[in-house]
Amino acid sequence: DLSGFDYVRVKMKASKGTRIPLIIDSYIKDFTNKRDILTYFNKQTVLNVSPQEQIFEVRFSDFTTPDWWYSNKGITEKDLPKPDFSKVRYMVFTNCINLKTGIEDQVVISEFSFHVNMLPYYIGSSVFLILYLGMLGFVKKKKKVEKQSTEIRFQYEKINSVNDDVLLENMKTC
């Protein structure tokens, strides 16, 4: 099941070959016949290798279906759904397409791994963090403004009224 991954990472080199295809065949609902391998969705990419070890990172969306596959089946790309990478039958490297028949090549693959592109999560997290810190700063600034108040002092003076039973207070502001 490769549906949870975004790209494949391959670290490899070849002694003579320069163009090595990497092929993925996956199941197509209501089309694939398990007894006919040519009914599996054929997606491939070509890796331009050299005698020095190189790292290739290929997104699954960059894999393409060769024209011969469509013409062999008598269909077009619009006739099929997107490939279902949760049902991959196999992944295979084939011979270099530039080497003549009978020439031996040595291919060394030191890494073959699947990865998820974390960039959207990093960007989303960064935007959320910036918005959060901005709102936090806004709230703190607003609280600081609310705490600032004008100081008013009052002075009270007691005045006795004509009626001794009632005490009036006269308030004066300074």
PDB file of C-alpha atoms in Angstrom:
ATOM      1  CA  ASP A   1       0.000   0.000   0.000  1.00  0.00           C
ATOM      2  CA  LEU A   2       1.693   3.184  -1.217  1.00  0.00           C
ATOM      3  CA  SER A   3      -1.373   5.440  -0.960  1.00  0.00           C
ATOM      4  CA  GLY A   4      -0.049   7.231   2.127  1.00  0.00           C
ATOM      5  CA  PHE A   5       3.183   8.294   0.417  1.00  0.00           C
ATOM      6  CA  ASP A   6       3.978  11.162  -1.951  1.00  0.00           C
ATOM      7  CA  TYR A   7       7.296  10.175  -3.493  1.00  0.00           C
ATOM      8  CA  VAL A   8       9.924   7.486  -3.822  1.00  0.00           C
ATOM      9  CA  ARG A   9      13.598   8.108  -3.060  1.00  0.00           C
ATOM     10  CA  VAL A  10      16.193   6.048  -4.923  1.00  0.00           C
ATOM     11  CA  LYS A  11      19.954   6.206  -4.403  1.00  0.00           C
ATOM     12  CA  MET A  12      21.690   4.382  -7.241  1.00  0.00           C
ATOM     13  CA  LYS A  13      24.418   4.184  -9.873  1.00  0.00           C
ATOM     14  CA  ALA A  14      25.027   2.171 -13.045  1.00  0.00           C
ATOM     15  CA  SER A  15      28.316   1.220 -14.670  1.00  0.00           C
ATOM     16  CA  LYS A  16      27.170   1.653 -18.309  1.00  0.00           C
ATOM     17  CA  GLY A  17      23.464   2.403 -18.434  1.00  0.00           C
ATOM     18  CA  THR A  18      22.212   5.978 -18.452  1.00  0.00           C
ATOM     19  CA  ARG A  19      18.396   5.731 -18.572  1.00  0.00           C
ATOM     20  CA  ILE A  20      16.773   3.175 -16.290  1.00  0.00           C
ATOM     21  CA  PRO A  21      12.958   2.950 -16.131  1.00  0.00           C
ATOM     22  CA  LEU A  22      11.178   2.490 -12.801  1.00  0.00           C
ATOM     23  CA  ILE A  23       7.727   0.975 -13.306  1.00  0.00           C
ATOM     24  CA  ILE A  24       4.730   0.732 -10.949  1.00  0.00           C
ATOM     25  CA  ASP A  25       1.757  -1.461 -11.830  1.00  0.00           C
ATOM     26  CA  SER A  26      -1.412  -0.911  -9.825  1.00  0.00           C
ATOM     27  CA  TYR A  27      -4.927  -2.312  -9.768  1.00  0.00           C
ATOM     28  CA  ILE A  28      -7.748  -0.552 -11.667  1.00  0.00           C
ATOM     29  CA  LYS A  29     -11.271  -1.185 -10.359  1.00  0.00           C
ATOM     30  CA  ASP A  30     -13.586  -2.782 -12.950  1.00  0.00           C
ATOM     31  CA  PHE A  31     -10.737  -3.056 -15.473  1.00  0.00           C
ATOM     32  CA  THR A  32      -7.872  -5.161 -14.137  1.00  0.00           C
ATOM     33  CA  ASN A  33      -7.948  -8.869 -14.893  1.00  0.00           C
ATOM     34  CA  LYS A  34      -5.657 -10.577 -12.376  1.00  0.00           C
ATOM     35  CA  ARG A  35      -4.597 -13.122 -15.037  1.00  0.00           C
ATOM     36  CA  ASP A  36      -3.535 -10.421 -17.538  1.00  0.00           C
ATOM     37  CA  ILE A  37      -0.637  -8.270 -16.311  1.00  0.00           C
ATOM     38  CA  LEU A  38      -1.216  -5.743 -19.099  1.00  0.00           C
ATOM     39  CA  THR A  39      -4.547  -4.750 -17.516  1.00  0.00           C
ATOM     40  CA  TYR A  40      -2.793  -3.298 -14.463  1.00  0.00           C
ATOM     41  CA  PHE A  41      -2.223   0.469 -14.602  1.00  0.00           C
ATOM     42  CA  ASN A  42       1.330   0.933 -15.894  1.00  0.00           C
ATOM     43  CA  LYS A  43       2.964   4.093 -14.545  1.00  0.00           C
ATOM     44  CA  GLN A  44       6.657   4.746 -15.082  1.00  0.00           C
ATOM     45  CA  THR A  45       9.472   7.223 -14.942  1.00  0.00           C
ATOM     46  CA  VAL A  46      12.995   7.159 -16.357  1.00  0.00           C
ATOM     47  CA  LEU A  47      15.964   7.791 -14.047  1.00  0.00           C
ATOM     48  CA  ASN A  48      19.003   9.355 -15.725  1.00  0.00           C
ATOM     49  CA  VAL A  49      21.786   7.529 -13.912  1.00  0.00           C
ATOM     50  CA  SER A  50      25.578   7.696 -14.079  1.00  0.00           C
ATOM     51  CA  PRO A  51      28.579   5.770 -12.694  1.00  0.00           C
ATOM     52  CA  GLN A  52      28.579   8.139  -9.684  1.00  0.00           C
ATOM     53  CA  GLU A  53      25.933   7.467  -7.069  1.00  0.00           C
ATOM     54  CA  GLN A  54      22.971   9.822  -7.327  1.00  0.00           C
ATOM     55  CA  ILE A  55      19.801  10.442  -5.336  1.00  0.00           C
ATOM     56  CA  PHE A  56      16.469  10.623  -7.158  1.00  0.00           C
ATOM     57  CA  GLU A  57      13.249  11.778  -5.545  1.00  0.00           C
ATOM     58  CA  VAL A  58      10.278  11.157  -7.824  1.00  0.00           C
ATOM     59  CA  ARG A  59       6.714  12.154  -6.885  1.00  0.00           C
ATOM     60  CA  PHE A  60       4.118   9.512  -7.714  1.00  0.00           C
ATOM     61  CA  SER A  61       2.207  12.203  -9.611  1.00  0.00           C
ATOM     62  CA  ASP A  62       5.214  12.512 -11.962  1.00  0.00           C
ATOM     63  CA  PHE A  63       4.979   8.886 -13.084  1.00  0.00           C
ATOM     64  CA  THR A  64       3.358   8.654 -16.535  1.00  0.00           C
ATOM     65  CA  THR A  65       1.634   5.953 -18.519  1.00  0.00           C
ATOM     66  CA  PRO A  66       3.321   5.144 -21.830  1.00  0.00           C
ATOM     67  CA  ASP A  67       1.302   5.647 -25.009  1.00  0.00           C
ATOM     68  CA  TRP A  68       1.767   1.994 -26.039  1.00  0.00           C
ATOM     69  CA  TRP A  69      -0.195   0.907 -22.959  1.00  0.00           C
ATOM     70  CA  TYR A  70      -3.239   2.998 -23.919  1.00  0.00           C
ATOM     71  CA  SER A  71      -3.132   1.929 -27.566  1.00  0.00           C
ATOM     72  CA  ASN A  72      -2.707  -1.737 -26.540  1.00  0.00           C
ATOM     73  CA  LYS A  73      -5.926  -1.490 -24.497  1.00  0.00           C
ATOM     74  CA  GLY A  74      -7.791   0.728 -26.974  1.00  0.00           C
ATOM     75  CA  ILE A  75      -8.529   3.361 -24.322  1.00  0.00           C
ATOM     76  CA  THR A  76      -7.492   6.896 -23.426  1.00  0.00           C
ATOM     77  CA  GLU A  77      -6.357   8.431 -20.164  1.00  0.00           C
ATOM     78  CA  LYS A  78      -9.830   9.955 -19.693  1.00  0.00           C
ATOM     79  CA  ASP A  79     -11.396   6.475 -19.686  1.00  0.00           C
ATOM     80  CA  LEU A  80      -9.642   5.482 -16.461  1.00  0.00           C
ATOM     81  CA  PRO A  81      -9.676   6.736 -12.883  1.00  0.00           C
ATOM     82  CA  LYS A  82      -6.523   7.937 -11.154  1.00  0.00           C
ATOM     83  CA  PRO A  83      -4.208   5.073 -10.246  1.00  0.00           C
ATOM     84  CA  ASP A  84      -4.938   3.377  -6.939  1.00  0.00           C
ATOM     85  CA  PHE A  85      -1.564   3.182  -5.222  1.00  0.00           C
ATOM     86  CA  SER A  86      -3.134   1.295  -2.317  1.00  0.00           C
ATOM     87  CA  LYS A  87      -3.156  -1.778  -4.592  1.00  0.00           C
ATOM     88  CA  VAL A  88       0.288  -1.855  -6.190  1.00  0.00           C
ATOM     89  CA  ARG A  89       1.072  -5.167  -7.848  1.00  0.00           C
ATOM     90  CA  TYR A  90       4.789  -4.501  -8.223  1.00  0.00           C
ATOM     91  CA  MET A  91       7.529  -1.930  -8.666  1.00  0.00           C
ATOM     92  CA  VAL A  92      10.422  -2.875 -10.911  1.00  0.00           C
ATOM     93  CA  PHE A  93      13.553  -1.418 -12.470  1.00  0.00           C
ATOM     94  CA  THR A  94      14.101  -2.523 -16.055  1.00  0.00           C
ATOM     95  CA  ASN A  95      17.153  -2.562 -18.316  1.00  0.00           C
ATOM     96  CA  CYS A  96      18.650   0.686 -19.533  1.00  0.00           C
ATOM     97  CA  ILE A  97      16.786   1.735 -22.665  1.00  0.00           C
ATOM     98  CA  ASN A  98      19.991   3.093 -24.276  1.00  0.00           C
ATOM     99  CA  LEU A  99      22.116  -0.049 -24.042  1.00  0.00           C
ATOM    100  CA  LYS A 100      22.270  -2.428 -26.983  1.00  0.00           C
ATOM    101  CA  THR A 101      21.169  -6.004 -26.528  1.00  0.00           C
ATOM    102  CA  GLY A 102      23.834  -8.240 -24.970  1.00  0.00           C
ATOM    103  CA  ILE A 103      25.751  -5.478 -23.158  1.00  0.00           C
ATOM    104  CA  GLU A 104      25.941  -6.194 -19.433  1.00  0.00           C
ATOM    105  CA  ASP A 105      25.460  -3.413 -16.922  1.00  0.00           C
ATOM    106  CA  GLN A 106      25.945  -3.331 -13.185  1.00  0.00           C
ATOM    107  CA  VAL A 107      23.327  -1.347 -11.295  1.00  0.00           C
ATOM    108  CA  VAL A 108      23.784  -0.651  -7.584  1.00  0.00           C
ATOM    109  CA  ILE A 109      20.776   0.523  -5.556  1.00  0.00           C
ATOM    110  CA  SER A 110      21.816   1.586  -2.068  1.00  0.00           C
ATOM    111  CA  GLU A 111      18.476   3.115  -1.026  1.00  0.00           C
ATOM    112  CA  PHE A 112      14.891   2.588  -2.076  1.00  0.00           C
ATOM    113  CA  SER A 113      12.405   4.266   0.272  1.00  0.00           C
ATOM    114  CA  PHE A 114       8.994   5.921   0.324  1.00  0.00           C
ATOM    115  CA  HIS A 115       8.304   9.342   1.820  1.00  0.00           C
ATOM    116  CA  VAL A 116       5.558  11.833   2.634  1.00  0.00           C
ATOM    117  CA  ASN A 117       5.958  15.457   1.583  1.00  0.00           C
ATOM    118  CA  MET A 118       5.788  17.347   4.887  1.00  0.00           C
ATOM    119  CA  LEU A 119       5.955  20.830   3.322  1.00  0.00           C
ATOM    120  CA  PRO A 120       2.162  21.443   3.456  1.00  0.00           C
ATOM    121  CA  TYR A 121       2.156  20.519   7.158  1.00  0.00           C
ATOM    122  CA  TYR A 122       5.121  22.789   7.866  1.00  0.00           C
ATOM    123  CA  ILE A 123       3.486  25.695   6.041  1.00  0.00           C
ATOM    124  CA  GLY A 124       0.128  25.111   7.753  1.00  0.00           C
ATOM    125  CA  SER A 125       1.759  24.857  11.168  1.00  0.00           C
ATOM    126  CA  SER A 126       3.783  28.021  10.543  1.00  0.00           C
ATOM    127  CA  VAL A 127       0.708  29.993   9.482  1.00  0.00           C
ATOM    128  CA  PHE A 128      -1.216  28.741  12.523  1.00  0.00           C
ATOM    129  CA  LEU A 129       1.683  29.650  14.837  1.00  0.00           C
ATOM    130  CA  ILE A 130       1.991  33.148  13.353  1.00  0.00           C
ATOM    131  CA  LEU A 131      -1.773  33.716  13.707  1.00  0.00           C
ATOM    132  CA  TYR A 132      -1.733  32.375  17.263  1.00  0.00           C
ATOM    133  CA  LEU A 133       1.193  34.581  18.305  1.00  0.00           C
ATOM    134  CA  GLY A 134      -0.422  37.581  16.586  1.00  0.00           C
ATOM    135  CA  MET A 135      -3.691  37.038  18.468  1.00  0.00           C
ATOM    136  CA  LEU A 136      -1.811  36.511  21.725  1.00  0.00           C
ATOM    137  CA  GLY A 137       0.082  39.789  21.220  1.00  0.00           C
ATOM    138  CA  PHE A 138      -3.158  41.592  20.336  1.00  0.00           C
ATOM    139  CA  VAL A 139      -4.891  40.322  23.494  1.00  0.00           C
ATOM    140  CA  LYS A 140      -1.953  41.286  25.709  1.00  0.00           C
ATOM    141  CA  LYS A 141      -1.800  44.742  24.153  1.00  0.00           C
ATOM    142  CA  LYS A 142      -5.547  45.197  24.632  1.00  0.00           C
ATOM    143  CA  LYS A 143      -5.302  44.160  28.297  1.00  0.00           C
ATOM    144  CA  LYS A 144      -2.455  46.623  28.800  1.00  0.00           C
ATOM    145  CA  VAL A 145      -4.561  49.427  27.302  1.00  0.00           C
ATOM    146  CA  GLU A 146      -7.500  48.474  29.531  1.00  0.00           C
ATOM    147  CA  LYS A 147      -5.277  48.571  32.634  1.00  0.00           C
ATOM    148  CA  GLN A 148      -4.164  52.119  31.861  1.00  0.00           C
ATOM    149  CA  SER A 149      -6.626  54.448  33.518  1.00  0.00           C
ATOM    150  CA  THR A 150      -6.710  58.046  34.587  1.00  0.00           C
ATOM    151  CA  GLU A 151      -6.182  58.559  38.270  1.00  0.00           C
ATOM    152  CA  ILE A 152      -8.853  60.671  39.911  1.00  0.00           C
ATOM    153  CA  ARG A 153      -8.561  61.811  43.515  1.00  0.00           C
ATOM    154  CA  PHE A 154     -11.522  62.717  45.608  1.00  0.00           C
ATOM    155  CA  GLN A 155     -11.550  64.788  48.743  1.00  0.00           C
ATOM    156  CA  TYR A 156     -14.433  64.555  51.137  1.00  0.00           C
ATOM    157  CA  GLU A 157     -15.556  67.287  53.460  1.00  0.00           C
ATOM    158  CA  LYS A 158     -17.984  66.666  56.260  1.00  0.00           C
ATOM    159  CA  ILE A 159     -20.697  69.210  56.668  1.00  0.00           C
ATOM    160  CA  ASN A 160     -23.175  69.208  59.479  1.00  0.00           C
ATOM    161  CA  SER A 161     -26.656  70.096  58.456  1.00  0.00           C
ATOM    162  CA  VAL A 162     -29.180  72.118  60.268  1.00  0.00           C
ATOM    163  CA  ASN A 163     -30.805  68.932  61.238  1.00  0.00           C
ATOM    164  CA  ASP A 164     -28.336  67.091  63.481  1.00  0.00           C
ATOM    165  CA  ASP A 165     -29.812  63.747  62.552  1.00  0.00           C
ATOM    166  CA  VAL A 166     -28.621  63.903  58.930  1.00  0.00           C
ATOM    167  CA  LEU A 167     -24.995  64.018  57.903  1.00  0.00           C
ATOM    168  CA  LEU A 168     -24.259  65.216  54.409  1.00  0.00           C
ATOM    169  CA  GLU A 169     -21.048  64.695  52.544  1.00  0.00           C
ATOM    170  CA  ASN A 170     -19.921  67.106  49.962  1.00  0.00           C
ATOM    171  CA  MET A 171     -17.571  65.643  47.412  1.00  0.00           C
ATOM    172  CA  LYS A 172     -14.948  67.767  45.774  1.00  0.00           C
ATOM    173  CA  THR A 173     -12.640  66.629  43.011  1.00  0.00           C
ATOM    174  CA  CYS A 174      -9.056  67.675  42.927  1.00  0.00           C
TER     175      CYS A 174
END
